[in-house]
CSV table of C-alpha atoms and ligand atoms in Angstrom, one decimal:
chain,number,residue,atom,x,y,z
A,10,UNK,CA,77.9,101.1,94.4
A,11,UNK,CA,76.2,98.3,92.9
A,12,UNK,CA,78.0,94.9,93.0
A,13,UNK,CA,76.5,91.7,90.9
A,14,UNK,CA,77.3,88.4,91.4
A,15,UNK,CA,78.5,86.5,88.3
A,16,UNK,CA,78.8,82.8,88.1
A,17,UNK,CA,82.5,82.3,86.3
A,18,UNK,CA,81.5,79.3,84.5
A,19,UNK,CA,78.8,80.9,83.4
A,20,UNK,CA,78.3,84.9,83.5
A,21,UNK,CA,75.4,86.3,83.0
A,22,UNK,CA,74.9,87.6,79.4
A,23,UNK,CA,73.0,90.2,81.7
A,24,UNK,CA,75.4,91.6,83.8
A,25,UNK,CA,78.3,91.3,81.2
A,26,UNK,CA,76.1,93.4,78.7
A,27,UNK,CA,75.1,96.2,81.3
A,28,UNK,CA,79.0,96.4,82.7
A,29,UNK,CA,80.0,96.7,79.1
A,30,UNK,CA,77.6,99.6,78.5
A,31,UNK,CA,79.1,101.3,81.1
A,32,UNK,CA,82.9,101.3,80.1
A,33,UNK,CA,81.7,102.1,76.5
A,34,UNK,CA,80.4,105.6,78.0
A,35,UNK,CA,83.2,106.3,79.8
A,36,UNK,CA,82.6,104.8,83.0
A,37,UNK,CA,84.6,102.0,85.9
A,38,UNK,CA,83.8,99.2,86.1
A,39,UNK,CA,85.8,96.7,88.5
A,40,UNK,CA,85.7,93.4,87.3
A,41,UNK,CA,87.9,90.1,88.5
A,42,UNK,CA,90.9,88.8,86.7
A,43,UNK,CA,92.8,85.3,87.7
A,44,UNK,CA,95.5,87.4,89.5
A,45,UNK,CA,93.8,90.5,90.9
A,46,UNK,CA,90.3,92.0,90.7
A,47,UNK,CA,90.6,95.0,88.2
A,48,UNK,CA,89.7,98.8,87.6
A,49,UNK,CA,88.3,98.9,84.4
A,50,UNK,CA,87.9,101.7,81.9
A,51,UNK,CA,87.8,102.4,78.1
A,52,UNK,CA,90.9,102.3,77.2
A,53,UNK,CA,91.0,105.0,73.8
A,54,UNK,CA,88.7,107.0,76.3
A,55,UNK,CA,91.2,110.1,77.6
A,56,UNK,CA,88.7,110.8,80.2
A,57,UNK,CA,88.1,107.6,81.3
A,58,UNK,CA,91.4,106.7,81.4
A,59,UNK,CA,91.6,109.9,83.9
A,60,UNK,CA,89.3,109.0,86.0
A,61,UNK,CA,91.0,105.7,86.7
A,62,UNK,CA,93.8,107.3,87.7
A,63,UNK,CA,92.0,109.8,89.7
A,64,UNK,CA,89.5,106.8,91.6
A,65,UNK,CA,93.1,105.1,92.9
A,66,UNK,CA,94.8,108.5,93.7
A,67,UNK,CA,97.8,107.2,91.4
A,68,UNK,CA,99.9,109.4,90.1
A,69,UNK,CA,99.8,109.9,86.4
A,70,UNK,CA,103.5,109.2,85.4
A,71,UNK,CA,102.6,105.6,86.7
A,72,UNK,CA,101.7,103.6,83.6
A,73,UNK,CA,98.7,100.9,83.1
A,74,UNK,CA,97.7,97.6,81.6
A,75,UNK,CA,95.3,97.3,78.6
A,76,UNK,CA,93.6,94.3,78.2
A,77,UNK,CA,92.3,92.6,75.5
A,78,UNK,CA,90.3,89.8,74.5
A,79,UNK,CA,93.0,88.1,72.4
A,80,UNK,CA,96.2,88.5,70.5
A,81,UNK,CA,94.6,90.5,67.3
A,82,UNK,CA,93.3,92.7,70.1
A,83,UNK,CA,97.1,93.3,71.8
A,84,UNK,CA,98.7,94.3,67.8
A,85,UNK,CA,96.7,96.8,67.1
A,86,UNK,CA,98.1,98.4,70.1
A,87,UNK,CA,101.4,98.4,69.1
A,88,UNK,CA,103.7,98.9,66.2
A,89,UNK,CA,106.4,95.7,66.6
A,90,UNK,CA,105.0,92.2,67.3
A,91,UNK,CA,108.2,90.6,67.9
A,92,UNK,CA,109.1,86.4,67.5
A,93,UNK,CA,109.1,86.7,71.3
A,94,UNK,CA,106.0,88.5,71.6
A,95,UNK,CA,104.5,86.0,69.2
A,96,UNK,CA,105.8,82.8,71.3
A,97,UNK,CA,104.9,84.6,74.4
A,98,UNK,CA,101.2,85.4,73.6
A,99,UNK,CA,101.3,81.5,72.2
A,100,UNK,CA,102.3,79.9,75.3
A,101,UNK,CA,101.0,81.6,77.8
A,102,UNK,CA,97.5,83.8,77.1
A,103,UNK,CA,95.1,83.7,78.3
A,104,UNK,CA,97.2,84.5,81.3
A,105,UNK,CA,99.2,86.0,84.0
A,106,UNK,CA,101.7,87.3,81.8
A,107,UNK,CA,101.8,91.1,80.5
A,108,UNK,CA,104.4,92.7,77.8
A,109,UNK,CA,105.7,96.0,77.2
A,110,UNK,CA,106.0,96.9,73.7
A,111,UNK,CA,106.3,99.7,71.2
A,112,UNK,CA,102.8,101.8,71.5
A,113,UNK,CA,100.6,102.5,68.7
A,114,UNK,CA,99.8,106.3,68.4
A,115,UNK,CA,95.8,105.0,68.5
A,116,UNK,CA,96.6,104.6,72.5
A,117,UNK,CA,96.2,107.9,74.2
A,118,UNK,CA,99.7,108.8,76.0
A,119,UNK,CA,97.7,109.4,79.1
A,120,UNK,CA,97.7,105.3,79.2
A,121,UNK,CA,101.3,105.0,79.3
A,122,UNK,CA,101.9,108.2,81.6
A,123,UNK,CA,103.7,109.4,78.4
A,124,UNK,CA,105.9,106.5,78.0
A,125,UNK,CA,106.4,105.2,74.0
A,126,UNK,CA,105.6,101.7,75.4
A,127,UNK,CA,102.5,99.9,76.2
A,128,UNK,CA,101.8,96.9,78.6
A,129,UNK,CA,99.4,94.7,77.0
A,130,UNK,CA,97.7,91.5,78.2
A,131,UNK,CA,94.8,88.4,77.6
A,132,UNK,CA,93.9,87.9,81.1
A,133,UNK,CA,92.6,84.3,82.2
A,134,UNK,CA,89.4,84.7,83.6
A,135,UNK,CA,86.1,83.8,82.1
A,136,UNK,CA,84.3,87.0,83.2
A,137,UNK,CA,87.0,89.3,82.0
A,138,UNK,CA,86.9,87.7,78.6
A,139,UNK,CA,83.3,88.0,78.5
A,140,UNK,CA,83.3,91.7,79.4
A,141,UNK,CA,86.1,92.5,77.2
A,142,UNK,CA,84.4,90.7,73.8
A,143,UNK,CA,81.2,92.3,74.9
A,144,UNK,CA,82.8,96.0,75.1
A,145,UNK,CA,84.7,95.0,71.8
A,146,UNK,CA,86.9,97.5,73.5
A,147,UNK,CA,90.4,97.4,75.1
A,148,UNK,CA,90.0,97.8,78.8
A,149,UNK,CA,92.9,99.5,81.1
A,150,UNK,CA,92.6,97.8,84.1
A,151,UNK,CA,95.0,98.5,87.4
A,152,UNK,CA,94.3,96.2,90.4
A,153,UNK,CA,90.9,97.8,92.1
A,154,UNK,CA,92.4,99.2,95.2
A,155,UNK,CA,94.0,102.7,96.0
A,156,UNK,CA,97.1,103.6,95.0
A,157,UNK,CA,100.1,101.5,97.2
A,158,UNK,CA,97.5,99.6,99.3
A,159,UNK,CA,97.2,95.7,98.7
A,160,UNK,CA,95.5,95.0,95.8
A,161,UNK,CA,92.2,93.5,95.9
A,162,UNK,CA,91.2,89.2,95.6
A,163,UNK,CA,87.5,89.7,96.5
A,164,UNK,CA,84.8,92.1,95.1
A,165,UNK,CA,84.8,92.5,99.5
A,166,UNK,CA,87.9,94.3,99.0
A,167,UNK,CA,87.6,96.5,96.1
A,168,UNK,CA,83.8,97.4,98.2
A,169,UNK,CA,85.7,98.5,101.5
A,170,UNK,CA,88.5,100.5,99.2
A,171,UNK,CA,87.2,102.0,96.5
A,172,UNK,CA,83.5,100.9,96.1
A,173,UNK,CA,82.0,104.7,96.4
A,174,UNK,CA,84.5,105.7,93.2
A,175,UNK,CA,83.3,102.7,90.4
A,176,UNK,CA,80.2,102.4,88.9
A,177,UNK,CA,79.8,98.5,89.6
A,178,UNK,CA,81.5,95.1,90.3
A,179,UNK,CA,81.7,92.5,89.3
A,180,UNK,CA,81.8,89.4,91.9
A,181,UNK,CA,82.9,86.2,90.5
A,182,UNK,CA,84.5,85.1,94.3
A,183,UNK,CA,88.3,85.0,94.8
A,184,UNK,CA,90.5,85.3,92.3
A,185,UNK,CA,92.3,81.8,91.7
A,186,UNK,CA,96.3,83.0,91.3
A,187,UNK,CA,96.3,85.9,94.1
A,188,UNK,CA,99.2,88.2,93.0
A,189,UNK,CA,99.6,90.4,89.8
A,190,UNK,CA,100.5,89.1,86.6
A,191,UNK,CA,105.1,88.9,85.8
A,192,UNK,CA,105.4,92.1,83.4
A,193,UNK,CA,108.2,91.7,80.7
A,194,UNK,CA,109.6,94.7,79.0
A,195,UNK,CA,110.1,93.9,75.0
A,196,UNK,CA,111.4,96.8,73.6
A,197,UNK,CA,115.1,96.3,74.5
A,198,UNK,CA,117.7,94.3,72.7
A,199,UNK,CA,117.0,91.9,75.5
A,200,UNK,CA,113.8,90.9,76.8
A,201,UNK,CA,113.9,92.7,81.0
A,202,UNK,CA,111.8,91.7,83.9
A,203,UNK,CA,110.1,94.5,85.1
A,204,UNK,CA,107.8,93.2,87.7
A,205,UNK,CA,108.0,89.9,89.4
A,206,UNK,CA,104.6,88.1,89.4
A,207,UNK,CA,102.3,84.8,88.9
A,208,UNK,CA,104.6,83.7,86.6
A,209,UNK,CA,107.9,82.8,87.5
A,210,UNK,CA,110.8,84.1,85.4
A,211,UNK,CA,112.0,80.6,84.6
A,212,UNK,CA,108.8,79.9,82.9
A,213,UNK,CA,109.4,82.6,80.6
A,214,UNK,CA,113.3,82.0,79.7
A,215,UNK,CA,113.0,78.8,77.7
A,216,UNK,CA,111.1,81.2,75.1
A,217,UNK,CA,112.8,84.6,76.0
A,218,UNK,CA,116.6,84.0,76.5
A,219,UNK,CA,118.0,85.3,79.9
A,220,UNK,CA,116.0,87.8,81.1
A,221,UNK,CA,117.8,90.8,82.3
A,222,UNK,CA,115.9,92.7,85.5
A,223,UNK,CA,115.2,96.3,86.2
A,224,UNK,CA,118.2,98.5,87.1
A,225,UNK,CA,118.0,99.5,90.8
A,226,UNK,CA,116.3,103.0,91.0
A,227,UNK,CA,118.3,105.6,92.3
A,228,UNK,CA,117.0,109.0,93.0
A,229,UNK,CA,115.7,111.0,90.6
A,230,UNK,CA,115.7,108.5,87.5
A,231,UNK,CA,112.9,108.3,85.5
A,232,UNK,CA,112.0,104.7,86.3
A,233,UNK,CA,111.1,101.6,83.6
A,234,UNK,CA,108.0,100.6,85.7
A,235,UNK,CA,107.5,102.8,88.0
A,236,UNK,CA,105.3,101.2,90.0
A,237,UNK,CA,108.1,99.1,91.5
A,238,UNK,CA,109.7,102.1,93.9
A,239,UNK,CA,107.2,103.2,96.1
A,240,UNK,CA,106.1,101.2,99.0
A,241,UNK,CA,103.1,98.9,97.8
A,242,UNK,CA,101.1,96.0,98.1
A,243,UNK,CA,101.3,97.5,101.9
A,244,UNK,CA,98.4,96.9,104.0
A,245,UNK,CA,97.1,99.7,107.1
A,246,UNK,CA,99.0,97.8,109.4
A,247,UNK,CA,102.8,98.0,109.7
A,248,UNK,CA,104.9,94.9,108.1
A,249,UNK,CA,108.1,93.6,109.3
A,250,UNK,CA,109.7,90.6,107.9
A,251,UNK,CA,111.7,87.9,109.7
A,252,UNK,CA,114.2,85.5,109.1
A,253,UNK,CA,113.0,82.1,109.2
A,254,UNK,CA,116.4,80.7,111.3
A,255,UNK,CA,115.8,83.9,113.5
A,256,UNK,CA,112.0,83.3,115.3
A,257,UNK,CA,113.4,84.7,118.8
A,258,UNK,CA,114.3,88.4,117.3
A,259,UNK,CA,110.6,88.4,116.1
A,260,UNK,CA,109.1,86.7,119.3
A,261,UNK,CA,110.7,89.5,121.0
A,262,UNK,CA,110.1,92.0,118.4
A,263,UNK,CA,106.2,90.8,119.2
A,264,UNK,CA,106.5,90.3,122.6
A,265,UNK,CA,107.7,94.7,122.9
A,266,UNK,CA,104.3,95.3,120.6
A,267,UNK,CA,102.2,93.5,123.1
A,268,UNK,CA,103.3,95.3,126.2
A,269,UNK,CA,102.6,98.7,123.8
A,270,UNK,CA,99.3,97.6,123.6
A,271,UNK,CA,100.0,97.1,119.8
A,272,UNK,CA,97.6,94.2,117.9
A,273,UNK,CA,99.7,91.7,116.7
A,274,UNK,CA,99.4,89.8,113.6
A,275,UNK,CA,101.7,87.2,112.4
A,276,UNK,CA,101.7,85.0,108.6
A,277,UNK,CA,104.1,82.2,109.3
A,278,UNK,CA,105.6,79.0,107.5
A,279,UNK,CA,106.1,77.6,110.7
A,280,UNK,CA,104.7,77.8,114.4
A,281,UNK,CA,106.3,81.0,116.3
A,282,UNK,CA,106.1,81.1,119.9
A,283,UNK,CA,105.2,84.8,120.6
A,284,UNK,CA,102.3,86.7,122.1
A,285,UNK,CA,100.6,87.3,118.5
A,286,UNK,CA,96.7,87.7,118.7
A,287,UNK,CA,96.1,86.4,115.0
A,288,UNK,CA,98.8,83.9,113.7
A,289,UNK,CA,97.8,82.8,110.2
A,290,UNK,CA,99.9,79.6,109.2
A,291,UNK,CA,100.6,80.3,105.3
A,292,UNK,CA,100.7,77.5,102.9
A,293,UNK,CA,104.6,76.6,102.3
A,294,UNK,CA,103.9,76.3,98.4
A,295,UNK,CA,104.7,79.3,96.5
A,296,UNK,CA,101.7,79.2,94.5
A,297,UNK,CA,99.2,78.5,97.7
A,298,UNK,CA,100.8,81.0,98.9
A,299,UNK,CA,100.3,83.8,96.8
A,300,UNK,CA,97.1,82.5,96.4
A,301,UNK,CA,96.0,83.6,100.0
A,302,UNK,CA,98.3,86.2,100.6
A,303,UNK,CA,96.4,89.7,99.6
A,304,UNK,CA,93.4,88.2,101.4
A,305,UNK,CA,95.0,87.8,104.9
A,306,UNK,CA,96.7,91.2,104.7
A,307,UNK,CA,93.2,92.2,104.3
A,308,UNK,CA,92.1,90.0,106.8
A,309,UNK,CA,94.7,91.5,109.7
A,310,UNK,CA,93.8,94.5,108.8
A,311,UNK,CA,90.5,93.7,109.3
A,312,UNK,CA,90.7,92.6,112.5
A,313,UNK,CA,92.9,95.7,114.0
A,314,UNK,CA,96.5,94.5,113.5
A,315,UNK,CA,98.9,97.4,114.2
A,316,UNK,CA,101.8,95.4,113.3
A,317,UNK,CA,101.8,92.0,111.3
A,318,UNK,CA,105.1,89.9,111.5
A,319,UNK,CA,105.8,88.3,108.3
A,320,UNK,CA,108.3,85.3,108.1
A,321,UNK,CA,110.9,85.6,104.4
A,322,UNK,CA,109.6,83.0,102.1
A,323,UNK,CA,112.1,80.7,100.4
A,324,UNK,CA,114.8,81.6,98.0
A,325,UNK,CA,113.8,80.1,94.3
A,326,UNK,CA,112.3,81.6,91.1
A,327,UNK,CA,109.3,80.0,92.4
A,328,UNK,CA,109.0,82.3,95.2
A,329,UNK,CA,109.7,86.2,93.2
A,330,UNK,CA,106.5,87.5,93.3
A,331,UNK,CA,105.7,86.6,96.6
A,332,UNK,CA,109.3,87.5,97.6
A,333,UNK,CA,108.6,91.5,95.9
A,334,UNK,CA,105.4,91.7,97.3
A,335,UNK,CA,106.7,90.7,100.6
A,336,UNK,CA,109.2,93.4,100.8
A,337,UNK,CA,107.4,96.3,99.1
A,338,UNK,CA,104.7,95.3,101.6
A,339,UNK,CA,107.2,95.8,104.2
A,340,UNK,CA,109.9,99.0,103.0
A,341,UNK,CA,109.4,102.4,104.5
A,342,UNK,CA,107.1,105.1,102.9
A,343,UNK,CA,109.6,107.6,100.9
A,344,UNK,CA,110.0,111.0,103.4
A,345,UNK,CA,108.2,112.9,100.7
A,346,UNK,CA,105.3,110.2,100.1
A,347,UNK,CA,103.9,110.3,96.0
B,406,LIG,O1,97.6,91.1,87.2
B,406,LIG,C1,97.7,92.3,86.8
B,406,LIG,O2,98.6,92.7,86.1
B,406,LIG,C2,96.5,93.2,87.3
B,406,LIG,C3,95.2,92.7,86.7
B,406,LIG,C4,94.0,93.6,87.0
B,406,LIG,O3,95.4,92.5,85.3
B,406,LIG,N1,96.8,94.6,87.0
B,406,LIG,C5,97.8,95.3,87.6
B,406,LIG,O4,97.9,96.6,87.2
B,406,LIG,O5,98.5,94.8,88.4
B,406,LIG,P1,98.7,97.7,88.0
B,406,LIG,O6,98.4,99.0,87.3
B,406,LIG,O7,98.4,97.6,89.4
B,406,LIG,O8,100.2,97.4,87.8
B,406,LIG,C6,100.8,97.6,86.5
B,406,LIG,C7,102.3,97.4,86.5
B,406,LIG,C8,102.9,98.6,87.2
B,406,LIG,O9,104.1,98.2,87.9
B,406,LIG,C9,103.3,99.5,86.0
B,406,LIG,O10,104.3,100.4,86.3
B,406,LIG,C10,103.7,98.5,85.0
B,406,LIG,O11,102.7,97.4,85.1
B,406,LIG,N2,103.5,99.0,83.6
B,406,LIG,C11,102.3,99.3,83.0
B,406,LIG,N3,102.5,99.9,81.8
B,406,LIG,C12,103.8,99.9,81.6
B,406,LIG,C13,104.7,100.4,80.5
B,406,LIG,N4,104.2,101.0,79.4
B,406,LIG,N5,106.0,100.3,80.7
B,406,LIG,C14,106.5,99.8,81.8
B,406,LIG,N6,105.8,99.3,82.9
B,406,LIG,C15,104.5,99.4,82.8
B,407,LIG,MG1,98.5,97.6,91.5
C-alpha cells in the first residue's frame, strides 16, 4: 500500500488533499494521531464504517472514535453538550481526551455498535487536523492495528499489520504521547472513566467531579466500553508481569524459558539479573514511558521474543494507562476467543 511521508510541521497540502479524497469515497486511510496512529474512514459512510471494522477483524458490537477538527465539529454529533463537556473540550482539545455522549441520529448506529452514545474527540496532531479540515468530514478512527494486538506508534507498524487492507498512510514518524487517549463516559449522572489513557484521571477531576470507573465485567453483561474485556494491547509474544520487590521469581521464571529454548525479552525499571536475550531498560517516568512502550512490544516481537518479562510500574494516577495496558497486555485470551 502506498505510504507518504508527511513533515508534521508542515504536511503537504499534496498528500493531505489526496488522503482526503480517499476517505470522502469511502476508503482507509491510516493516518498518525499524538497517541496512536489511526484507521481512518468516513464516518456518515455505513460502508466505510464496515470496512473499518472488517480491515481490523473487530467485532462489530465494539464501538469507535469519531474525530473531528474542532468542538462545532463534536456537537453536531450529539444531542446534549453538557457544562462538562463544554469545560472538557475547553481545557483539553486538541488532545488525548475522548467523551461519550448522547448520539445524534445523523451518526449511523453501525459507529457505535448500536450503542445510543458516541465517543467523540479533537485529536492533537498537526496531520490529523489537516486531514480532517481537508475531508470537512468526521473521521472514525480506531488505532491502525488488528483487533487486540498492540496498537501501532509508527507508520512501520500499521505497514507490517495491516498495510495490505488500507488504501495509504500517512508517516509523520512516531507519535509523541504513545498510548490511547483517557475515554470518559458523559451520559451518566456522574461523569465514568471508561478507559484509562494519556491523560491521567486527576487531570480530569478538577473539572469533572469524582470520576466514578467502569463496573467490573462479569459474564454475559453487555459491557460500557467493550473494548476493555478482551485481552489487548497484547503483542505475538507472551507477557508476564513481575513484581518489582520480587526480581528472583522472574529471574527464575526466565532462567526455565531459556533452558526451553524460549526467546526472552524483558522491559525493566531496574537491572534484572536473568538470562534475557533482549533487556530493554524503560524510562521510570510515566509519561516516557508510555511514550516508548507500544514500540518495544513491537520491537521484541520483532526480534523473536517468545516470552517478554514485564516489571509492574508504579502505583499513582500517573501511571493508569500504562498500568491497563500492562495487564491487558498480559491477561489470558478468553477460552472462547472474540
Ligand atoms: O487515542 C485514541 O483514542 C486512538 C486514536 C487513533 O485516536 N483511537 C483508539 O480507538 O484508541 P480504539 O477504537 O482502538 O479504542 C476506542 C475505545 C474502545 O475501548 C471503545 O470500546 C471505546 O473507545 N468507545 C468508543 N465508542 C464508545 C461508546 N460509544 N461508548 C463507550 N465506549 C466507546
Ligand atoms: Mg485500539
Amino acid at each position: 500500500m502506498p505510504t507518504i511521508l508527511v513533515d508534521p510541521r508542515n504536511p503537504d497540502p499534496h498528500a493531505i488533499d489526496r488522503a482526503a479524497a480517499i476517505l470522502r469515497r469511502g476508503g482507509l486511510v491510516a493516518f498518525p494521531t499524538e497517541t496512536v496512529y489511526g484507521l481512518g474512514a468516513h464516518a456518515l459512510d455505513e460502508g466505510a464504517v464496515r470496512r473499518v471494522f472488517r480491515a481490523k477483524d473487530r467485532p462489530e458490537l465494539n464501538p469507535l472514535i469519531v474525530h473531528v477538527a474542532d468542538q462545532d465539529g463534536a456537537r453536531r454529533l450529539v444531542t446534549a453538550w453538557t457544562d462538562i463537556a463544554a469545560r472538557l473540550a475547553a481545557a483539553f482539545w486538541p488532545g488525548p481526551l475522548t467523551m461519550v455522549l448522547p448520539r445524534h441520529q445523523r451518526v449511523p448506529a453501525v459507529v457505535t455498535g448500536g450503542l445510543p452514545a458516541v465517543a467523540v474527540r479533537v485529536p492533537a496532531h498537526p496531520v490529523a487536523l489537516a486531514l480532517l479540515r481537508a475531508a470537512d468530514l468526521p473521521v472514525v478512527a480506531p488505532s491502525a492495528n488488528p483487533s487486540a494486538a498492540v496498537s501501532p506508534t509508527r507508520a512501520e507498524h500499521v505497514e507490517r499489520g495491516m498495510g495490505d487492507r488500507v488504501d495509504l498512510i500517512l508517516d509523520a514518524g512516531q507519535t509523541r504521547l504513545g498510548i490511547e487517549s483517557t475515554v470518559i463516559d458523559l451520559t451518566g449522572d456522574q461523569p465514568r472513566l471508561l478507559r484509562p489513557g494519556a491523560l491521567a484521571a486527576t487531570d480530569l477531576e478538577p473539572f469533572t467531579g469524582p470520576l466514578a470507573t467502569a463496573p467490573a465485567p462479569t459474564g454475559s453483561q453487555r459491557l460500557a466500553s467493550p473494548g476493555m474485556l478482551e485481552r489487548h494491547y497484547a503483542p505475538r509474544a507472551r507477557l508476564a508481569l513481575f513484581a518489582s520487590h520480587d526480581r528472583e521469581t522472574a529471574g527464575a521464571v526466565a532462567r526455565a524459558a531459556a533452558r526451553e529454548g524460549a526467546t526472552v525479552g524483558a522491559l525493566v525499571l531496574r537491572p534484572l539479573d536473568a538470562p534475557v536475550r533482549h533487556t530493554v531498560a524503560m524510562p521510570t517516568d510515566a509519561a516516557a514511558y508510555a511514550a516508548r512502550l507500544y514500540d518495544e512490544l513491537h520491537r521484541l516481537d520483532q526480534m523473536g521474543c517468545d516470552l517478554i518479562l514485564a516489571e509492574q510500574v508504579p502505583e499513582g494516577p500517573a501511571w493508569d494507562g500504562v498500568r491497563d495496558r500492562l495487564s491487558r497486555a498480559a491477561a489470558e485470551a478468553p477460552p472462547s476467543g472474540t
